[in-house]
PDB file of C-alpha atoms and ligand atoms in Angstrom:
ATOM      1  CA  MET A   1      42.290 101.905 141.991  1.00  0.00           C
ATOM      2  CA  ASN A   2      38.779 101.964 139.870  1.00  0.00           C
ATOM      3  CA  GLN A   3      38.526 104.261 137.211  1.00  0.00           C
ATOM      4  CA  GLN A   4      36.108 106.614 139.591  1.00  0.00           C
ATOM      5  CA  GLU A   5      39.014 107.170 142.151  1.00  0.00           C
ATOM      6  CA  LYS A   6      41.692 107.860 139.972  1.00  0.00           C
ATOM      7  CA  ALA A   7      41.866 111.455 138.689  1.00  0.00           C
ATOM      8  CA  SER A   8      40.405 112.715 135.654  1.00  0.00           C
ATOM      9  CA  VAL A   9      42.524 114.505 133.002  1.00  0.00           C
ATOM     10  CA  VAL A  10      41.236 116.322 129.725  1.00  0.00           C
ATOM     11  CA  ILE A  11      43.802 116.916 127.313  1.00  0.00           C
ATOM     12  CA  LEU A  12      43.418 119.826 124.821  1.00  0.00           C
ATOM     13  CA  ILE A  13      45.554 119.349 121.253  1.00  0.00           C
ATOM     14  CA  SER A  14      46.031 121.249 117.866  1.00  0.00           C
ATOM     15  CA  GLY A  15      48.364 118.965 116.053  1.00  0.00           C
ATOM     16  CA  GLY A  16      50.423 115.846 115.668  1.00  0.00           C
ATOM     17  CA  GLY A  17      49.806 115.087 119.567  1.00  0.00           C
ATOM     18  CA  SER A  18      53.278 113.628 120.025  1.00  0.00           C
ATOM     19  CA  ASN A  19      52.986 114.428 124.078  1.00  0.00           C
ATOM     20  CA  LEU A  20      49.536 113.008 123.866  1.00  0.00           C
ATOM     21  CA  GLN A  21      51.138 110.057 122.591  1.00  0.00           C
ATOM     22  CA  ALA A  22      53.740 110.268 125.193  1.00  0.00           C
ATOM     23  CA  ILE A  23      50.740 110.383 128.109  1.00  0.00           C
ATOM     24  CA  ILE A  24      49.218 107.670 126.733  1.00  0.00           C
ATOM     25  CA  ASP A  25      52.201 105.586 126.560  1.00  0.00           C
ATOM     26  CA  ALA A  26      53.476 106.396 130.074  1.00  0.00           C
ATOM     27  CA  GLY A  27      50.428 104.199 131.255  1.00  0.00           C
ATOM     28  CA  LEU A  28      49.675 106.088 134.232  1.00  0.00           C
ATOM     29  CA  ASP A  29      47.247 105.253 136.880  1.00  0.00           C
ATOM     30  CA  ILE A  30      44.906 108.308 135.593  1.00  0.00           C
ATOM     31  CA  ASN A  31      41.284 108.282 134.029  1.00  0.00           C
ATOM     32  CA  LEU A  32      42.640 109.952 130.298  1.00  0.00           C
ATOM     33  CA  CYS A  33      38.839 110.819 129.578  1.00  0.00           C
ATOM     34  CA  ALA A  34      38.833 113.217 126.385  1.00  0.00           C
ATOM     35  CA  VAL A  35      41.054 114.724 123.800  1.00  0.00           C
ATOM     36  CA  ILE A  36      39.605 117.990 122.381  1.00  0.00           C
ATOM     37  CA  SER A  37      41.049 119.557 119.270  1.00  0.00           C
ATOM     38  CA  ASN A  38      40.157 122.717 117.657  1.00  0.00           C
ATOM     39  CA  LYS A  39      41.291 121.231 114.347  1.00  0.00           C
ATOM     40  CA  ALA A  40      39.614 118.290 112.604  1.00  0.00           C
ATOM     41  CA  ASP A  41      42.576 117.237 110.862  1.00  0.00           C
ATOM     42  CA  ALA A  42      45.024 116.968 114.145  1.00  0.00           C
ATOM     43  CA  GLY A  43      46.969 113.554 114.315  1.00  0.00           C
ATOM     44  CA  GLY A  44      46.127 113.410 117.632  1.00  0.00           C
ATOM     45  CA  ILE A  45      42.644 112.631 117.322  1.00  0.00           C
ATOM     46  CA  GLN A  46      43.400 109.563 115.635  1.00  0.00           C
ATOM     47  CA  LYS A  47      46.308 108.574 118.661  1.00  0.00           C
ATOM     48  CA  ALA A  48      43.142 108.846 121.087  1.00  0.00           C
ATOM     49  CA  GLN A  49      40.918 107.193 119.270  1.00  0.00           C
ATOM     50  CA  LYS A  50      43.561 104.024 119.045  1.00  0.00           C
ATOM     51  CA  ALA A  51      43.726 104.558 122.576  1.00  0.00           C
ATOM     52  CA  GLY A  52      40.140 104.584 123.238  1.00  0.00           C
ATOM     53  CA  ILE A  53      39.845 107.847 124.483  1.00  0.00           C
ATOM     54  CA  ALA A  54      36.690 109.841 124.059  1.00  0.00           C
ATOM     55  CA  THR A  55      37.362 112.762 121.265  1.00  0.00           C
ATOM     56  CA  HIS A  56      35.761 115.853 120.373  1.00  0.00           C
ATOM     57  CA  VAL A  57      36.703 118.569 117.925  1.00  0.00           C
ATOM     58  CA  LEU A  58      35.463 122.079 118.271  1.00  0.00           C
ATOM     59  CA  ASN A  59      36.623 124.212 115.253  1.00  0.00           C
ATOM     60  CA  HIS A  60      37.002 127.615 116.562  1.00  0.00           C
ATOM     61  CA  LYS A  61      36.589 129.348 112.960  1.00  0.00           C
ATOM     62  CA  GLU A  62      32.976 128.243 113.311  1.00  0.00           C
ATOM     63  CA  PHE A  63      32.580 130.784 116.305  1.00  0.00           C
ATOM     64  CA  SER A  64      32.404 134.527 115.957  1.00  0.00           C
ATOM     65  CA  SER A  65      34.502 135.529 118.956  1.00  0.00           C
ATOM     66  CA  ARG A  66      37.110 133.952 121.252  1.00  0.00           C
ATOM     67  CA  GLU A  67      34.364 134.093 124.412  1.00  0.00           C
ATOM     68  CA  THR A  68      31.689 131.910 122.358  1.00  0.00           C
ATOM     69  CA  PHE A  69      34.683 129.547 121.499  1.00  0.00           C
ATOM     70  CA  ASP A  70      36.202 129.358 125.064  1.00  0.00           C
ATOM     71  CA  ALA A  71      32.285 128.994 126.386  1.00  0.00           C
ATOM     72  CA  ALA A  72      31.783 126.215 124.046  1.00  0.00           C
ATOM     73  CA  LEU A  73      35.195 124.743 124.900  1.00  0.00           C
ATOM     74  CA  ALA A  74      34.543 124.619 128.823  1.00  0.00           C
ATOM     75  CA  GLU A  75      30.991 123.335 128.251  1.00  0.00           C
ATOM     76  CA  ILE A  76      32.913 120.037 126.770  1.00  0.00           C
ATOM     77  CA  ILE A  77      35.537 119.961 129.092  1.00  0.00           C
ATOM     78  CA  ASP A  78      33.377 120.409 132.209  1.00  0.00           C
ATOM     79  CA  GLN A  79      31.086 117.446 131.158  1.00  0.00           C
ATOM     80  CA  TYR A  80      33.951 115.092 132.431  1.00  0.00           C
ATOM     81  CA  SER A  81      34.913 117.319 135.743  1.00  0.00           C
ATOM     82  CA  PRO A  82      38.414 116.766 135.285  1.00  0.00           C
ATOM     83  CA  GLN A  83      40.753 117.592 138.034  1.00  0.00           C
ATOM     84  CA  LEU A  84      43.350 118.287 135.439  1.00  0.00           C
ATOM     85  CA  VAL A  85      43.296 120.150 131.948  1.00  0.00           C
ATOM     86  CA  VAL A  86      46.353 119.646 129.969  1.00  0.00           C
ATOM     87  CA  LEU A  87      47.191 121.771 126.768  1.00  0.00           C
ATOM     88  CA  SER A  88      49.209 119.513 124.555  1.00  0.00           C
ATOM     89  CA  GLY A  89      50.256 121.480 121.776  1.00  0.00           C
ATOM     90  CA  PHE A  90      46.955 123.362 122.039  1.00  0.00           C
ATOM     91  CA  MET A  91      47.672 126.526 119.847  1.00  0.00           C
ATOM     92  CA  ARG A  92      44.851 128.680 121.102  1.00  0.00           C
ATOM     93  CA  ILE A  93      44.997 132.002 122.943  1.00  0.00           C
ATOM     94  CA  LEU A  94      42.407 131.355 125.556  1.00  0.00           C
ATOM     95  CA  THR A  95      40.407 134.067 127.371  1.00  0.00           C
ATOM     96  CA  GLU A  96      40.989 135.359 131.012  1.00  0.00           C
ATOM     97  CA  ASN A  97      37.636 133.753 131.984  1.00  0.00           C
ATOM     98  CA  PHE A  98      38.241 130.287 130.627  1.00  0.00           C
ATOM     99  CA  VAL A  99      41.910 130.414 132.221  1.00  0.00           C
ATOM    100  CA  ARG A 100      40.413 131.602 135.821  1.00  0.00           C
ATOM    101  CA  HIS A 101      37.925 128.751 135.206  1.00  0.00           C
ATOM    102  CA  TYR A 102      40.531 126.386 135.681  1.00  0.00           C
ATOM    103  CA  ALA A 103      42.786 128.330 137.760  1.00  0.00           C
ATOM    104  CA  GLY A 104      45.418 125.616 139.571  1.00  0.00           C
ATOM    105  CA  LYS A 105      44.146 122.980 137.393  1.00  0.00           C
ATOM    106  CA  MET A 106      45.426 123.653 133.856  1.00  0.00           C
ATOM    107  CA  ILE A 107      49.317 123.114 132.553  1.00  0.00           C
ATOM    108  CA  ASN A 108      50.829 123.880 129.262  1.00  0.00           C
ATOM    109  CA  ILE A 109      53.870 122.805 127.444  1.00  0.00           C
ATOM    110  CA  HIS A 110      56.162 125.197 125.668  1.00  0.00           C
ATOM    111  CA  PRO A 111      59.187 124.474 123.450  1.00  0.00           C
ATOM    112  CA  SER A 112      61.381 127.031 125.154  1.00  0.00           C
ATOM    113  CA  LEU A 113      63.210 127.997 128.662  1.00  0.00           C
ATOM    114  CA  LEU A 114      60.513 130.558 129.796  1.00  0.00           C
ATOM    115  CA  PRO A 115      60.344 133.192 130.390  1.00  0.00           C
ATOM    116  CA  LYS A 116      62.478 133.109 127.199  1.00  0.00           C
ATOM    117  CA  TYR A 117      60.369 133.054 123.931  1.00  0.00           C
ATOM    118  CA  GLN A 118      56.817 133.087 125.057  1.00  0.00           C
ATOM    119  CA  GLY A 119      54.774 132.642 121.542  1.00  0.00           C
ATOM    120  CA  LEU A 120      55.581 130.988 118.437  1.00  0.00           C
ATOM    121  CA  ASN A 121      58.780 129.917 116.500  1.00  0.00           C
ATOM    122  CA  THR A 122      60.661 129.421 119.877  1.00  0.00           C
ATOM    123  CA  HIS A 123      63.687 127.326 118.232  1.00  0.00           C
ATOM    124  CA  GLN A 124      64.214 129.393 115.540  1.00  0.00           C
ATOM    125  CA  ARG A 125      64.133 132.909 117.644  1.00  0.00           C
ATOM    126  CA  ALA A 126      66.819 130.630 119.936  1.00  0.00           C
ATOM    127  CA  ILE A 127      69.362 129.836 117.118  1.00  0.00           C
ATOM    128  CA  ASP A 128      68.718 133.453 116.132  1.00  0.00           C
ATOM    129  CA  ALA A 129      69.972 134.628 119.396  1.00  0.00           C
ATOM    130  CA  GLY A 130      73.035 132.442 119.468  1.00  0.00           C
ATOM    131  CA  ASP A 131      71.545 130.651 122.618  1.00  0.00           C
ATOM    132  CA  LYS A 132      74.119 127.988 123.465  1.00  0.00           C
ATOM    133  CA  GLU A 133      71.023 126.258 125.368  1.00  0.00           C
ATOM    134  CA  HIS A 134      67.368 125.698 124.751  1.00  0.00           C
ATOM    135  CA  GLY A 135      64.870 123.556 126.183  1.00  0.00           C
ATOM    136  CA  ALA A 136      61.114 123.073 127.193  1.00  0.00           C
ATOM    137  CA  SER A 137      58.858 124.353 130.379  1.00  0.00           C
ATOM    138  CA  VAL A 138      55.921 123.099 131.945  1.00  0.00           C
ATOM    139  CA  HIS A 139      53.967 125.635 133.640  1.00  0.00           C
ATOM    140  CA  PHE A 140      50.473 126.381 135.692  1.00  0.00           C
ATOM    141  CA  VAL A 141      48.476 128.474 132.632  1.00  0.00           C
ATOM    142  CA  THR A 142      47.415 132.002 134.341  1.00  0.00           C
ATOM    143  CA  GLU A 143      46.114 135.048 132.044  1.00  0.00           C
ATOM    144  CA  GLU A 144      49.856 135.843 130.663  1.00  0.00           C
ATOM    145  CA  LEU A 145      50.478 133.800 127.538  1.00  0.00           C
ATOM    146  CA  ASP A 146      53.018 131.483 128.484  1.00  0.00           C
ATOM    147  CA  GLY A 147      53.645 133.358 131.729  1.00  0.00           C
ATOM    148  CA  GLY A 148      52.074 130.867 134.511  1.00  0.00           C
ATOM    149  CA  PRO A 149      54.377 129.504 137.455  1.00  0.00           C
ATOM    150  CA  ILE A 150      57.152 127.495 135.938  1.00  0.00           C
ATOM    151  CA  ILE A 151      57.112 123.819 137.508  1.00  0.00           C
ATOM    152  CA  ILE A 152      59.758 121.896 135.750  1.00  0.00           C
ATOM    153  CA  GLN A 153      62.365 122.878 132.455  1.00  0.00           C
ATOM    154  CA  ALA A 154      64.557 120.171 130.603  1.00  0.00           C
ATOM    155  CA  HIS A 155      67.490 121.802 129.125  1.00  0.00           C
ATOM    156  CA  VAL A 156      69.209 120.421 125.598  1.00  0.00           C
ATOM    157  CA  PRO A 157      71.852 121.880 123.941  1.00  0.00           C
ATOM    158  CA  VAL A 158      71.899 124.112 120.493  1.00  0.00           C
ATOM    159  CA  ASN A 159      74.323 122.646 117.943  1.00  0.00           C
ATOM    160  CA  GLN A 160      76.302 124.830 115.670  1.00  0.00           C
ATOM    161  CA  ASP A 161      74.404 123.044 112.749  1.00  0.00           C
ATOM    162  CA  ASP A 162      71.315 122.863 114.274  1.00  0.00           C
ATOM    163  CA  ASP A 163      68.053 124.329 112.170  1.00  0.00           C
ATOM    164  CA  ALA A 164      64.918 124.877 113.539  1.00  0.00           C
ATOM    165  CA  GLU A 165      63.893 121.409 112.828  1.00  0.00           C
ATOM    166  CA  THR A 166      66.720 119.818 114.478  1.00  0.00           C
ATOM    167  CA  LEU A 167      66.120 121.643 117.504  1.00  0.00           C
ATOM    168  CA  ALA A 168      62.840 121.128 117.899  1.00  0.00           C
ATOM    169  CA  ALA A 169      63.274 117.228 117.996  1.00  0.00           C
ATOM    170  CA  ARG A 170      66.187 117.407 120.275  1.00  0.00           C
ATOM    171  CA  VAL A 171      63.567 119.434 122.812  1.00  0.00           C
ATOM    172  CA  LEU A 172      60.648 117.213 121.864  1.00  0.00           C
ATOM    173  CA  VAL A 173      62.300 114.040 123.164  1.00  0.00           C
ATOM    174  CA  GLN A 174      62.531 115.796 126.461  1.00  0.00           C
ATOM    175  CA  GLU A 175      59.155 117.023 126.175  1.00  0.00           C
ATOM    176  CA  HIS A 176      57.955 113.422 125.904  1.00  0.00           C
ATOM    177  CA  ALA A 177      59.829 112.219 128.741  1.00  0.00           C
ATOM    178  CA  MET A 178      59.105 115.227 131.280  1.00  0.00           C
ATOM    179  CA  PHE A 179      55.363 116.058 130.061  1.00  0.00           C
ATOM    180  CA  PRO A 180      54.037 112.602 131.743  1.00  0.00           C
ATOM    181  CA  SER A 181      55.867 112.830 134.613  1.00  0.00           C
ATOM    182  CA  VAL A 182      54.277 116.062 135.567  1.00  0.00           C
ATOM    183  CA  VAL A 183      50.892 115.101 135.159  1.00  0.00           C
ATOM    184  CA  ASP A 184      51.250 112.101 137.273  1.00  0.00           C
ATOM    185  CA  TRP A 185      52.533 114.428 139.871  1.00  0.00           C
ATOM    186  CA  PHE A 186      49.820 116.507 139.821  1.00  0.00           C
ATOM    187  CA  CYS A 187      47.316 113.786 139.859  1.00  0.00           C
ATOM    188  CA  HIS A 188      48.808 111.896 142.836  1.00  0.00           C
ATOM    189  CA  GLN A 189      48.689 115.245 144.420  1.00  0.00           C
ATOM    190  CA  ARG A 190      52.302 115.738 144.699  1.00  0.00           C
ATOM    191  CA  LEU A 191      52.056 119.222 142.819  1.00  0.00           C
ATOM    192  CA  GLN A 192      50.109 122.043 143.645  1.00  0.00           C
ATOM    193  CA  LEU A 193      49.610 125.542 142.522  1.00  0.00           C
ATOM    194  CA  THR A 194      49.275 127.756 145.890  1.00  0.00           C
ATOM    195  CA  SER A 195      48.952 131.478 146.528  1.00  0.00           C
ATOM    196  CA  SER A 196      52.936 131.676 147.546  1.00  0.00           C
ATOM    197  CA  GLY A 197      53.566 129.566 144.180  1.00  0.00           C
ATOM    198  CA  VAL A 198      54.291 126.004 143.049  1.00  0.00           C
ATOM    199  CA  GLU A 199      54.455 123.483 145.811  1.00  0.00           C
ATOM    200  CA  PHE A 200      55.960 120.175 144.913  1.00  0.00           C
ATOM    201  CA  ASP A 201      56.060 117.306 147.578  1.00  0.00           C
ATOM    202  CA  GLY A 202      54.759 120.000 150.033  1.00  0.00           C
ATOM    203  CA  THR A 203      57.765 122.557 149.648  1.00  0.00           C
ATOM    204  CA  LEU A 204      57.401 125.751 147.582  1.00  0.00           C
ATOM    205  CA  LEU A 205      59.874 125.661 144.690  1.00  0.00           C
ATOM    206  CA  ASP A 206      62.018 128.623 144.866  1.00  0.00           C
ATOM    207  CA  LYS A 207      63.039 128.007 141.017  1.00  0.00           C
ATOM    208  CA  PRO A 208      61.523 125.440 138.590  1.00  0.00           C
ATOM    209  CA  LYS A 209      62.673 122.074 138.859  1.00  0.00           C
ATOM    210  CA  GLN A 210      65.279 120.822 136.166  1.00  0.00           C
ATOM    211  CA  TRP A 211      64.412 117.642 134.473  1.00  0.00           C
TER     212      TRP A 211
HETATM  213  C1  GRF B 301      55.381 120.753 120.819  1.00  0.00           C
HETATM  214  O1  GRF B 301      57.020 121.305 121.121  1.00  0.00           O
HETATM  215  C2  GRF B 301      54.540 121.423 122.058  1.00  0.00           C
HETATM  216  O2  GRF B 301      55.570 122.112 122.981  1.00  0.00           O
HETATM  217  C3  GRF B 301      54.131 122.531 121.330  1.00  0.00           C
HETATM  218  O3  GRF B 301      53.841 121.847 120.212  1.00  0.00           O
HETATM  219  C4  GRF B 301      54.540 120.983 119.645  1.00  0.00           C
HETATM  220  C5  GRF B 301      54.000 119.936 119.386  1.00  0.00           C
HETATM  221  O4  GRF B 301      53.236 118.990 120.127  1.00  0.00           O
HETATM  222  N1  GRF B 301      53.515 123.498 122.072  1.00  0.00           N
HETATM  223  P1  GRF B 301      52.534 117.549 119.690  1.00  0.00           P
HETATM  224  O5  GRF B 301      53.666 116.848 118.811  1.00  0.00           O
HETATM  225  O6  GRF B 301      51.341 118.111 119.236  1.00  0.00           O
HETATM  226  O7  GRF B 301      52.197 117.186 121.106  1.00  0.00           O
END
């Protein structure tokens, strides 16, 4: 396959980019065309540059509203006409218009067993609730924050002596294994969002896949 035939993917980050690195390292048969960060000091920017991927920084603080930031972000993304937009530790709430523009072609990884613990501090919340099990989910992005149809989940045990950091590290290992596969499935037409829900290999999922 030449570059033109491969599915184009744009990845949005805000932080260290360990999931981005996992996607790079997986050596998928895709065209990773750009990484965009809303933070100039995001470690993921260097990871992308090292891998020879185009990078952009769009500082949300320089915009007067979510709408204007999202419009500028979409303008950059659309230069690449990606088949898939990946939110990989992208810590911004997105406007409805933006989300609708990428309906069915934007996925997010979230460090909890959704629908539990949407939003922030998921690991501490799981510990505080006394959960025996925790994990991560990959889902299609819809207007509801962390609420779109779930594709797959990875489960990890919560140990008695865990703090948020040790638990996050255990979850991250699973994120790094699972997320590149989901990107690969989507880019090779094995995964799609239909009006009935998530389809994998032509079959509608009645519950999220388990990693
Ligand atoms: C990950 O747990 C991801 O799920 C979350 O941000 C964390 C950091 O990710 N939303 P990364 O190292 O920047 O990929």
